[in-house]
PDB file of C-alpha atoms in Angstrom:
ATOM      1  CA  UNK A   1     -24.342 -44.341  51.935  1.00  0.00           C
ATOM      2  CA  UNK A   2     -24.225 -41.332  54.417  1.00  0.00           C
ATOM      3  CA  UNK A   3     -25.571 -38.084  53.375  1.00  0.00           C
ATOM      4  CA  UNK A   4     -22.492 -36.438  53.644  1.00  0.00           C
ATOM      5  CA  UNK A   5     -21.420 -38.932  50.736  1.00  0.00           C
ATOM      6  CA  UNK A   6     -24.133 -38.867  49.224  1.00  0.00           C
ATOM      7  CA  UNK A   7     -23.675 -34.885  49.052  1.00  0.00           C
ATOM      8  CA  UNK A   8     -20.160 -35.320  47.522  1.00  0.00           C
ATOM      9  CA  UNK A   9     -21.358 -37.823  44.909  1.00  0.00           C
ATOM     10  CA  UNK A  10     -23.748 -34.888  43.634  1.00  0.00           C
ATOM     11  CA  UNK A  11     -21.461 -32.470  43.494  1.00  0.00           C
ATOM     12  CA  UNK A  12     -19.110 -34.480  41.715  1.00  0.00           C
ATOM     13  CA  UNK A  13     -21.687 -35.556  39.116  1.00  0.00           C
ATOM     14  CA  UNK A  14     -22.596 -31.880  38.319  1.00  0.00           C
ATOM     15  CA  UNK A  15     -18.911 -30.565  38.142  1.00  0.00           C
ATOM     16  CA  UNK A  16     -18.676 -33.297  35.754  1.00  0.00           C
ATOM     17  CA  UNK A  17     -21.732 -32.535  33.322  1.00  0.00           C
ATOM     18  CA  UNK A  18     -20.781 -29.096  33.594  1.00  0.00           C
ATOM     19  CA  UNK A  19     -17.104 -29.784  32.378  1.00  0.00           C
ATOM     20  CA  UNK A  20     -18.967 -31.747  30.064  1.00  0.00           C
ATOM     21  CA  UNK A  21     -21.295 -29.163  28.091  1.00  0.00           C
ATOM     22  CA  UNK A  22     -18.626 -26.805  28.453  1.00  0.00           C
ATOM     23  CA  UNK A  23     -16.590 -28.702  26.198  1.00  0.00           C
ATOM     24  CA  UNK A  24     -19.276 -29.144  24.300  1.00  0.00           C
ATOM     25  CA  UNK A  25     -20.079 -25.566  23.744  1.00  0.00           C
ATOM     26  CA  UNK A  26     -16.300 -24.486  23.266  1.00  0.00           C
ATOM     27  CA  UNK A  27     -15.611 -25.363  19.748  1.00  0.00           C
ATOM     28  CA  UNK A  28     -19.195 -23.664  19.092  1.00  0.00           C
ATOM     29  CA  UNK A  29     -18.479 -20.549  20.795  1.00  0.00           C
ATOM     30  CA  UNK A  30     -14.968 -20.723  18.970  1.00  0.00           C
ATOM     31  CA  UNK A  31     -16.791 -20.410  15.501  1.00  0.00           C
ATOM     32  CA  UNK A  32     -18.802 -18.000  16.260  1.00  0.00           C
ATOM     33  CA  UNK A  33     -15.793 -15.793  17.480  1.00  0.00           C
ATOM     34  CA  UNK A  34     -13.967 -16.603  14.667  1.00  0.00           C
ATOM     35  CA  UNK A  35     -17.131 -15.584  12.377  1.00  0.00           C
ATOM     36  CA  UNK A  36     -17.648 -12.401  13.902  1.00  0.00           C
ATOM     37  CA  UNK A  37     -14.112 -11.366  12.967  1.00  0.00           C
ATOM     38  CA  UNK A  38     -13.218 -12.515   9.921  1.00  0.00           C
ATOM     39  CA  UNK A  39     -17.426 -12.027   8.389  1.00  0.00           C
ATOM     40  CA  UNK A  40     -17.512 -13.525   4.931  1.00  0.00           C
ATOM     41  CA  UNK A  41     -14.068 -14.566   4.847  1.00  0.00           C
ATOM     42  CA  UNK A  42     -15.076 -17.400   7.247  1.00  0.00           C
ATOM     43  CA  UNK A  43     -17.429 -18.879   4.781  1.00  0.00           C
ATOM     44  CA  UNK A  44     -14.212 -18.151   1.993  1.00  0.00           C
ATOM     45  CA  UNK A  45     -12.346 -20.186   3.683  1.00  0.00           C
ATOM     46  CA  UNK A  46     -14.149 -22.835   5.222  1.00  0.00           C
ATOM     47  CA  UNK A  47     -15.780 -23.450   1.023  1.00  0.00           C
ATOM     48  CA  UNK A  48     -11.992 -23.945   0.601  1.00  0.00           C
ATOM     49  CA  UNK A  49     -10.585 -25.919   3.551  1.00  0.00           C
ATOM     50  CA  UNK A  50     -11.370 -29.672   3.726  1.00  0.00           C
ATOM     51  CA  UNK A  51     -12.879 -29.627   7.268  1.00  0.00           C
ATOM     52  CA  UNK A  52     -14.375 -27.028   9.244  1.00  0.00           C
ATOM     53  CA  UNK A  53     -11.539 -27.412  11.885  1.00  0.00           C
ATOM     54  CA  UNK A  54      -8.938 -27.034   9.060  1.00  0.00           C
ATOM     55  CA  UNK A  55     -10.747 -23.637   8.101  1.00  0.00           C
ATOM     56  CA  UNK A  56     -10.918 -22.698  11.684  1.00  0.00           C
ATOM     57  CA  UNK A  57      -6.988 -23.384  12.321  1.00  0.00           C
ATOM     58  CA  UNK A  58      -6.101 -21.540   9.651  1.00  0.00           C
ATOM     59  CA  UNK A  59      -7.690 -18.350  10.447  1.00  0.00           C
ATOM     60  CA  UNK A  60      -6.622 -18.570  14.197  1.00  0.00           C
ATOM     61  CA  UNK A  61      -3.245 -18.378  12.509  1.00  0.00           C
ATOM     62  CA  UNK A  62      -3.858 -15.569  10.751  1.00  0.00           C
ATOM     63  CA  UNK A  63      -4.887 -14.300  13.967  1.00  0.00           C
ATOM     64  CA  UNK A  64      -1.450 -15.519  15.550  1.00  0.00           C
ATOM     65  CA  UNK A  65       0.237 -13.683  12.925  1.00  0.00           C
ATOM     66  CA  UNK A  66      -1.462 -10.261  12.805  1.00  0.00           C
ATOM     67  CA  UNK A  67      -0.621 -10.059  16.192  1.00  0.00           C
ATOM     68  CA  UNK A  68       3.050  -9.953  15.789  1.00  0.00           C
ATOM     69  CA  UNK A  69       2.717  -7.133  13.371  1.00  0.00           C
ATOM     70  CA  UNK A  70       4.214  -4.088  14.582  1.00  0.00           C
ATOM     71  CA  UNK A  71       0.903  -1.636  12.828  1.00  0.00           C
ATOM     72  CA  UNK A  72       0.259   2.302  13.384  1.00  0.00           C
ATOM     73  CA  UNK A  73      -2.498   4.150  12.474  1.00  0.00           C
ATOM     74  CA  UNK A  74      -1.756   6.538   9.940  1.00  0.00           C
ATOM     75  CA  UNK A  75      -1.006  10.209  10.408  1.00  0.00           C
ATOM     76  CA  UNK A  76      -3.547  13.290   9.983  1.00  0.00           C
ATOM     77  CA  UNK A  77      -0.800  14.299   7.289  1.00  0.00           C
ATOM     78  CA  UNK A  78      -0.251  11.198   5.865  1.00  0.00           C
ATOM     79  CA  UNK A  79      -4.389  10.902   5.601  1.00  0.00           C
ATOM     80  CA  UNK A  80      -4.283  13.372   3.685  1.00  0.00           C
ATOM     81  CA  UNK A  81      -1.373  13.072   1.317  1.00  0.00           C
ATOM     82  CA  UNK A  82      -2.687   9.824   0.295  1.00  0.00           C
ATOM     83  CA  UNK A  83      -6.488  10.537  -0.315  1.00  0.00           C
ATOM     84  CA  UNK A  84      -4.645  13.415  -2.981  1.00  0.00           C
ATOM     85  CA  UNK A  85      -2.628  10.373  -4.319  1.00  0.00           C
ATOM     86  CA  UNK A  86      -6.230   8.438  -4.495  1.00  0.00           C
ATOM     87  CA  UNK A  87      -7.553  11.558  -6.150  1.00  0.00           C
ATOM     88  CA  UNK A  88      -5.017  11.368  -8.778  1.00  0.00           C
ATOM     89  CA  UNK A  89      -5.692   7.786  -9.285  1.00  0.00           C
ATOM     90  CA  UNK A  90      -9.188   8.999 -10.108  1.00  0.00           C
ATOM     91  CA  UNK A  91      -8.258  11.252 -12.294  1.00  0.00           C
ATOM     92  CA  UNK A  92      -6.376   9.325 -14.396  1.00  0.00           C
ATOM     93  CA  UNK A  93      -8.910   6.557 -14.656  1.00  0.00           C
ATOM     94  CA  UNK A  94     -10.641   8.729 -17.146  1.00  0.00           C
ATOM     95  CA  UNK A  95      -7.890   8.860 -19.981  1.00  0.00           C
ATOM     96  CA  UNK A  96      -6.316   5.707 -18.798  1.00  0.00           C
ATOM     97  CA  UNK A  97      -8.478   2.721 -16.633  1.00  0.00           C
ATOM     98  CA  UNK A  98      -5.944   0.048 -16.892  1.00  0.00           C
ATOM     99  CA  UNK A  99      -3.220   2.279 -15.727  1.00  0.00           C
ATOM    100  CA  UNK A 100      -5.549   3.680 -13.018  1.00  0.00           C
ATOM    101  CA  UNK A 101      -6.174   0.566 -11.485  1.00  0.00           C
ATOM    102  CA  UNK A 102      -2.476  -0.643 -11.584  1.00  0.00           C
ATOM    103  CA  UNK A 103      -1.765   2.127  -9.642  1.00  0.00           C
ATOM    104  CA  UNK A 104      -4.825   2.099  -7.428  1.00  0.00           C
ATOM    105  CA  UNK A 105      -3.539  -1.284  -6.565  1.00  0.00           C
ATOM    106  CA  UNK A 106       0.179  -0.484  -6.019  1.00  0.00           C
ATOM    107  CA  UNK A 107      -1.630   2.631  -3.774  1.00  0.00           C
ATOM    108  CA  UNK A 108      -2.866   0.248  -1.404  1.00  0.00           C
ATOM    109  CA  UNK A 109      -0.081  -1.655  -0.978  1.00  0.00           C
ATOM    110  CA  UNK A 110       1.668   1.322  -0.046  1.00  0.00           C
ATOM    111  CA  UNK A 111      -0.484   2.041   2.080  1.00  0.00           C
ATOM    112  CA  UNK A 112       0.297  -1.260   3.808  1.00  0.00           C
ATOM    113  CA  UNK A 113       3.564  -0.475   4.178  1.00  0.00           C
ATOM    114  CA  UNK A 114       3.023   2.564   5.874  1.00  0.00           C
ATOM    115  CA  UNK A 115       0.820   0.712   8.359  1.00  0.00           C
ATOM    116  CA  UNK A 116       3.098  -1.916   9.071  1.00  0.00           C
ATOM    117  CA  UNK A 117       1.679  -4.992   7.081  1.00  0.00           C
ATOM    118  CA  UNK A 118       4.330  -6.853   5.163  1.00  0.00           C
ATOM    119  CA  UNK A 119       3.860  -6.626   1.535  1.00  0.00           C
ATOM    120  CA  UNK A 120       5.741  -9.252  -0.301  1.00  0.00           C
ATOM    121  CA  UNK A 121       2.851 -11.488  -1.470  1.00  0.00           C
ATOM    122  CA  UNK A 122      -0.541 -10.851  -2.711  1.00  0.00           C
ATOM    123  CA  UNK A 123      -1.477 -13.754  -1.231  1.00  0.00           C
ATOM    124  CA  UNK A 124       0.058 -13.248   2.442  1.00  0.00           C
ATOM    125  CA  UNK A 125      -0.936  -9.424   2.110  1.00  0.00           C
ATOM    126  CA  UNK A 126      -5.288 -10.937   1.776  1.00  0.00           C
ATOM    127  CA  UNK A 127      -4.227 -13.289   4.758  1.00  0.00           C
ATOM    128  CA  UNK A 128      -3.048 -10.357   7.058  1.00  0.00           C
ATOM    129  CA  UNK A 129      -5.384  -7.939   6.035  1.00  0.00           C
ATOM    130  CA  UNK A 130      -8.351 -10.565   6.656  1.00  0.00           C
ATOM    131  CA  UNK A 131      -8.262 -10.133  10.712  1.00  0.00           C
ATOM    132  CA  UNK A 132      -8.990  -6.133  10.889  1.00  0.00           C
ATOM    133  CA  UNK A 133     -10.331  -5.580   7.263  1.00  0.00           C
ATOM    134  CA  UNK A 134     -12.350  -8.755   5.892  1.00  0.00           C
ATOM    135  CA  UNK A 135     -15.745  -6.397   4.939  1.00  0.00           C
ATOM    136  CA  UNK A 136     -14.035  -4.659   1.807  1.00  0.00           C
ATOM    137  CA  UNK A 137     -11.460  -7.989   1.087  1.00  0.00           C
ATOM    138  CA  UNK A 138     -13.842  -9.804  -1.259  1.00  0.00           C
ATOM    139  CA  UNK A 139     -13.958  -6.526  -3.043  1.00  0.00           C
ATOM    140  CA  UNK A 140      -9.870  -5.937  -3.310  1.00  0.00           C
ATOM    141  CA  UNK A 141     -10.006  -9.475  -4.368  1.00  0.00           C
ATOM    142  CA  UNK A 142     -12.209  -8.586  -7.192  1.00  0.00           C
ATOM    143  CA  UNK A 143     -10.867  -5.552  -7.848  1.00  0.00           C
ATOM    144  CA  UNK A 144      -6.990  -6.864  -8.283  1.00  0.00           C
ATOM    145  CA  UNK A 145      -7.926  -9.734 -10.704  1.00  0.00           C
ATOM    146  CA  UNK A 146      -9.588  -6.963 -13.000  1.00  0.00           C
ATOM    147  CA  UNK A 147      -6.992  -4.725 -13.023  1.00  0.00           C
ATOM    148  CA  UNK A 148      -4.715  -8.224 -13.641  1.00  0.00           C
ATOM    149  CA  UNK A 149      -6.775  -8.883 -16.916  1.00  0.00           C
ATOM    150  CA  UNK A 150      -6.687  -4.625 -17.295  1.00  0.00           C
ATOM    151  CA  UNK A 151      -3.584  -5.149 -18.381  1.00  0.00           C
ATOM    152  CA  UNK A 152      -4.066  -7.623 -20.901  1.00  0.00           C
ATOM    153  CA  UNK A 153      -7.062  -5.794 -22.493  1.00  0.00           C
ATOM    154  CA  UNK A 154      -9.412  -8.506 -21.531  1.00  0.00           C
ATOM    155  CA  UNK A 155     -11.649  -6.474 -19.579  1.00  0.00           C
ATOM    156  CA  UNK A 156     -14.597  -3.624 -20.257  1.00  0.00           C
ATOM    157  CA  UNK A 157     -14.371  -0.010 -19.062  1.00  0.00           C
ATOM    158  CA  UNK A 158     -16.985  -0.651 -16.948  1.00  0.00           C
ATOM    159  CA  UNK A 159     -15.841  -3.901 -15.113  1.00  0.00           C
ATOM    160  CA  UNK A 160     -12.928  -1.122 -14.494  1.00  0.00           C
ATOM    161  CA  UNK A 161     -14.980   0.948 -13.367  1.00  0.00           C
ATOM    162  CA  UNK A 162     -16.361  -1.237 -11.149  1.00  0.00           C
ATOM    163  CA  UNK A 163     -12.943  -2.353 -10.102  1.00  0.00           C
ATOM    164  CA  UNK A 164     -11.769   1.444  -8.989  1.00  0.00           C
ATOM    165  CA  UNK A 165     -14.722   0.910  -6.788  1.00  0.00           C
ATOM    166  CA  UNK A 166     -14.050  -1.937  -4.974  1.00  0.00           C
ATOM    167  CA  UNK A 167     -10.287  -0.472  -4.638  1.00  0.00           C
ATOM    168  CA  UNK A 168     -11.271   2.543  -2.529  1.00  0.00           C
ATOM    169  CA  UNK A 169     -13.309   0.540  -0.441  1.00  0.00           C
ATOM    170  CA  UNK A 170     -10.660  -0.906   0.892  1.00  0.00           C
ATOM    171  CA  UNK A 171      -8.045   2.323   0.667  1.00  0.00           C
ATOM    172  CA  UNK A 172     -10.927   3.975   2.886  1.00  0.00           C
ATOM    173  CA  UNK A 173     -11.058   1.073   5.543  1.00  0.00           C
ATOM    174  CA  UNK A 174      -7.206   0.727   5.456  1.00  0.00           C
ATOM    175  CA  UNK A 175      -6.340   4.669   5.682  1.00  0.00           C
ATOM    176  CA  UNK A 176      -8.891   4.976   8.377  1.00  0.00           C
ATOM    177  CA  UNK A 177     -11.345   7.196   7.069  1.00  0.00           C
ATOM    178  CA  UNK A 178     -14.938   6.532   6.230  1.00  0.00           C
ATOM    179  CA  UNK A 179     -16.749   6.138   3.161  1.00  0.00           C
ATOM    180  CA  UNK A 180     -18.460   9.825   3.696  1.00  0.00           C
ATOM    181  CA  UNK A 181     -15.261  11.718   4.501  1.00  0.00           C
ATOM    182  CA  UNK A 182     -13.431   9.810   1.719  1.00  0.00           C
ATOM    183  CA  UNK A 183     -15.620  10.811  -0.879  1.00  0.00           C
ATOM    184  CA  UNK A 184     -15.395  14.528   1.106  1.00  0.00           C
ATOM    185  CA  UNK A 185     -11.707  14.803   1.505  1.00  0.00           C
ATOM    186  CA  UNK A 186     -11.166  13.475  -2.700  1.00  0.00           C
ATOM    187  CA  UNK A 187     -14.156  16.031  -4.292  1.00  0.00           C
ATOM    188  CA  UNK A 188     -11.766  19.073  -1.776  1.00  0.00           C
ATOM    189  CA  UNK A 189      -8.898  17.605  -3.155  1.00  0.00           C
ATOM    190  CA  UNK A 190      -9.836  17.389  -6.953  1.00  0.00           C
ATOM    191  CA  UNK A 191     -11.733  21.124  -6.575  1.00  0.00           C
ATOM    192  CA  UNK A 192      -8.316  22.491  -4.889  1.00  0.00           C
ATOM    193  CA  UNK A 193      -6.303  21.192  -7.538  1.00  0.00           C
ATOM    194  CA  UNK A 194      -8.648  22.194 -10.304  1.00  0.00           C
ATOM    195  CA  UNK A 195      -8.906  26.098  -8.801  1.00  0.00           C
ATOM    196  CA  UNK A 196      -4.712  26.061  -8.688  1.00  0.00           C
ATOM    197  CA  UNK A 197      -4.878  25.045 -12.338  1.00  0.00           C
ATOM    198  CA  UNK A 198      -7.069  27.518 -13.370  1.00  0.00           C
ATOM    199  CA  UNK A 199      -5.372  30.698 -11.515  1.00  0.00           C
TER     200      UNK A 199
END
């Protein structure tokens, strides 16, 4: 064999093993994009999936999806108008919980809507919200079977409590305003609307 073949042969054989372990490597590097997004909602859903590439399929559809959605970032005005309606919500969790949470949970999905996610199904509304909010989702999860049993009086103040909790977790992350400035932007709220009601 000449060295010129010889040469060739080489080369070949290395393109080869390198097409090789990158194949290899892809459905690695896959997971460990796919983890990275979607955080604990990977592990969710690969508990609940039969395989690990079942899980994975399913959450590149998700994917697939969310990026059809037409979202916006809310307004400085709209910001505000809802962290007074989430201050409101507070408010009324002390003479009322159940109520509270019913409409801390009909809050958010308003809130959706104003962002651009459909809202027709609890169910599809977890699945789109999973690609850019997955941190707080375990949480609304939570939260919205409390306020389910809320409603039935199955539940104790302070699972409620608990509960309102979780909610503005996820009104925070969805509104686009931190955890800090949340809390900020409610106490203002609450202490303007407490000085109007004295005067």
């Amino acid at each position: 064999m000449s060295g010129a073949m010889t040469t060739v042969v080489i080369i070949i054989v290395v393109v080869a093993a390198v097409v090789v372990i990158a194949l290899a490597l892809l459905p690695r590097m896959r997971s460990r994009k796919l983890r990275e997004r979607f955080g604990p909602e990977y592990d969710r859903t690969l508990e609940q999936a039969d395989s690990r590439r079942e899980a994975e399929r399913e959450l590149t559809e998700r994917q697939k999806r969310h990026s059809q959605l037409q979202l916006r970032e809310l307004s400085e005005d709209e910001k505000r108008r809802y962290t007074m309606q989430w201050a409101h919500v507070q408010e009324q969790f002390i003479d009322d919980p159940a109520r509270a949470l019913d409409n801390a949970d009909r809050l958010l999905t308003l809130a959706m809507a104003d962002r651009g996610y459909p809202t027709e199904s609890y169910d599809q509304q977890v699945a789109d919200l999973s690609v850019e909010h997955a941190r707080p989702l375990a949480e609304y999860r939570r939260a919205h079977e409390i306020a389910g049993r809320a409603g039935r009086g199955e539940v104790s103040t302070e699972d409620m409590r608990a509960a309102i909790v979780d909610y503005r977790h996820l009104f925070a992350d969805l509104v686009g305003i931190n955890g800090a400035e949340h809390s900020a932007r409610t106490e203002n709220t609450a202490r303007d609307r407490h000085a109007t009601t004295e005067k």
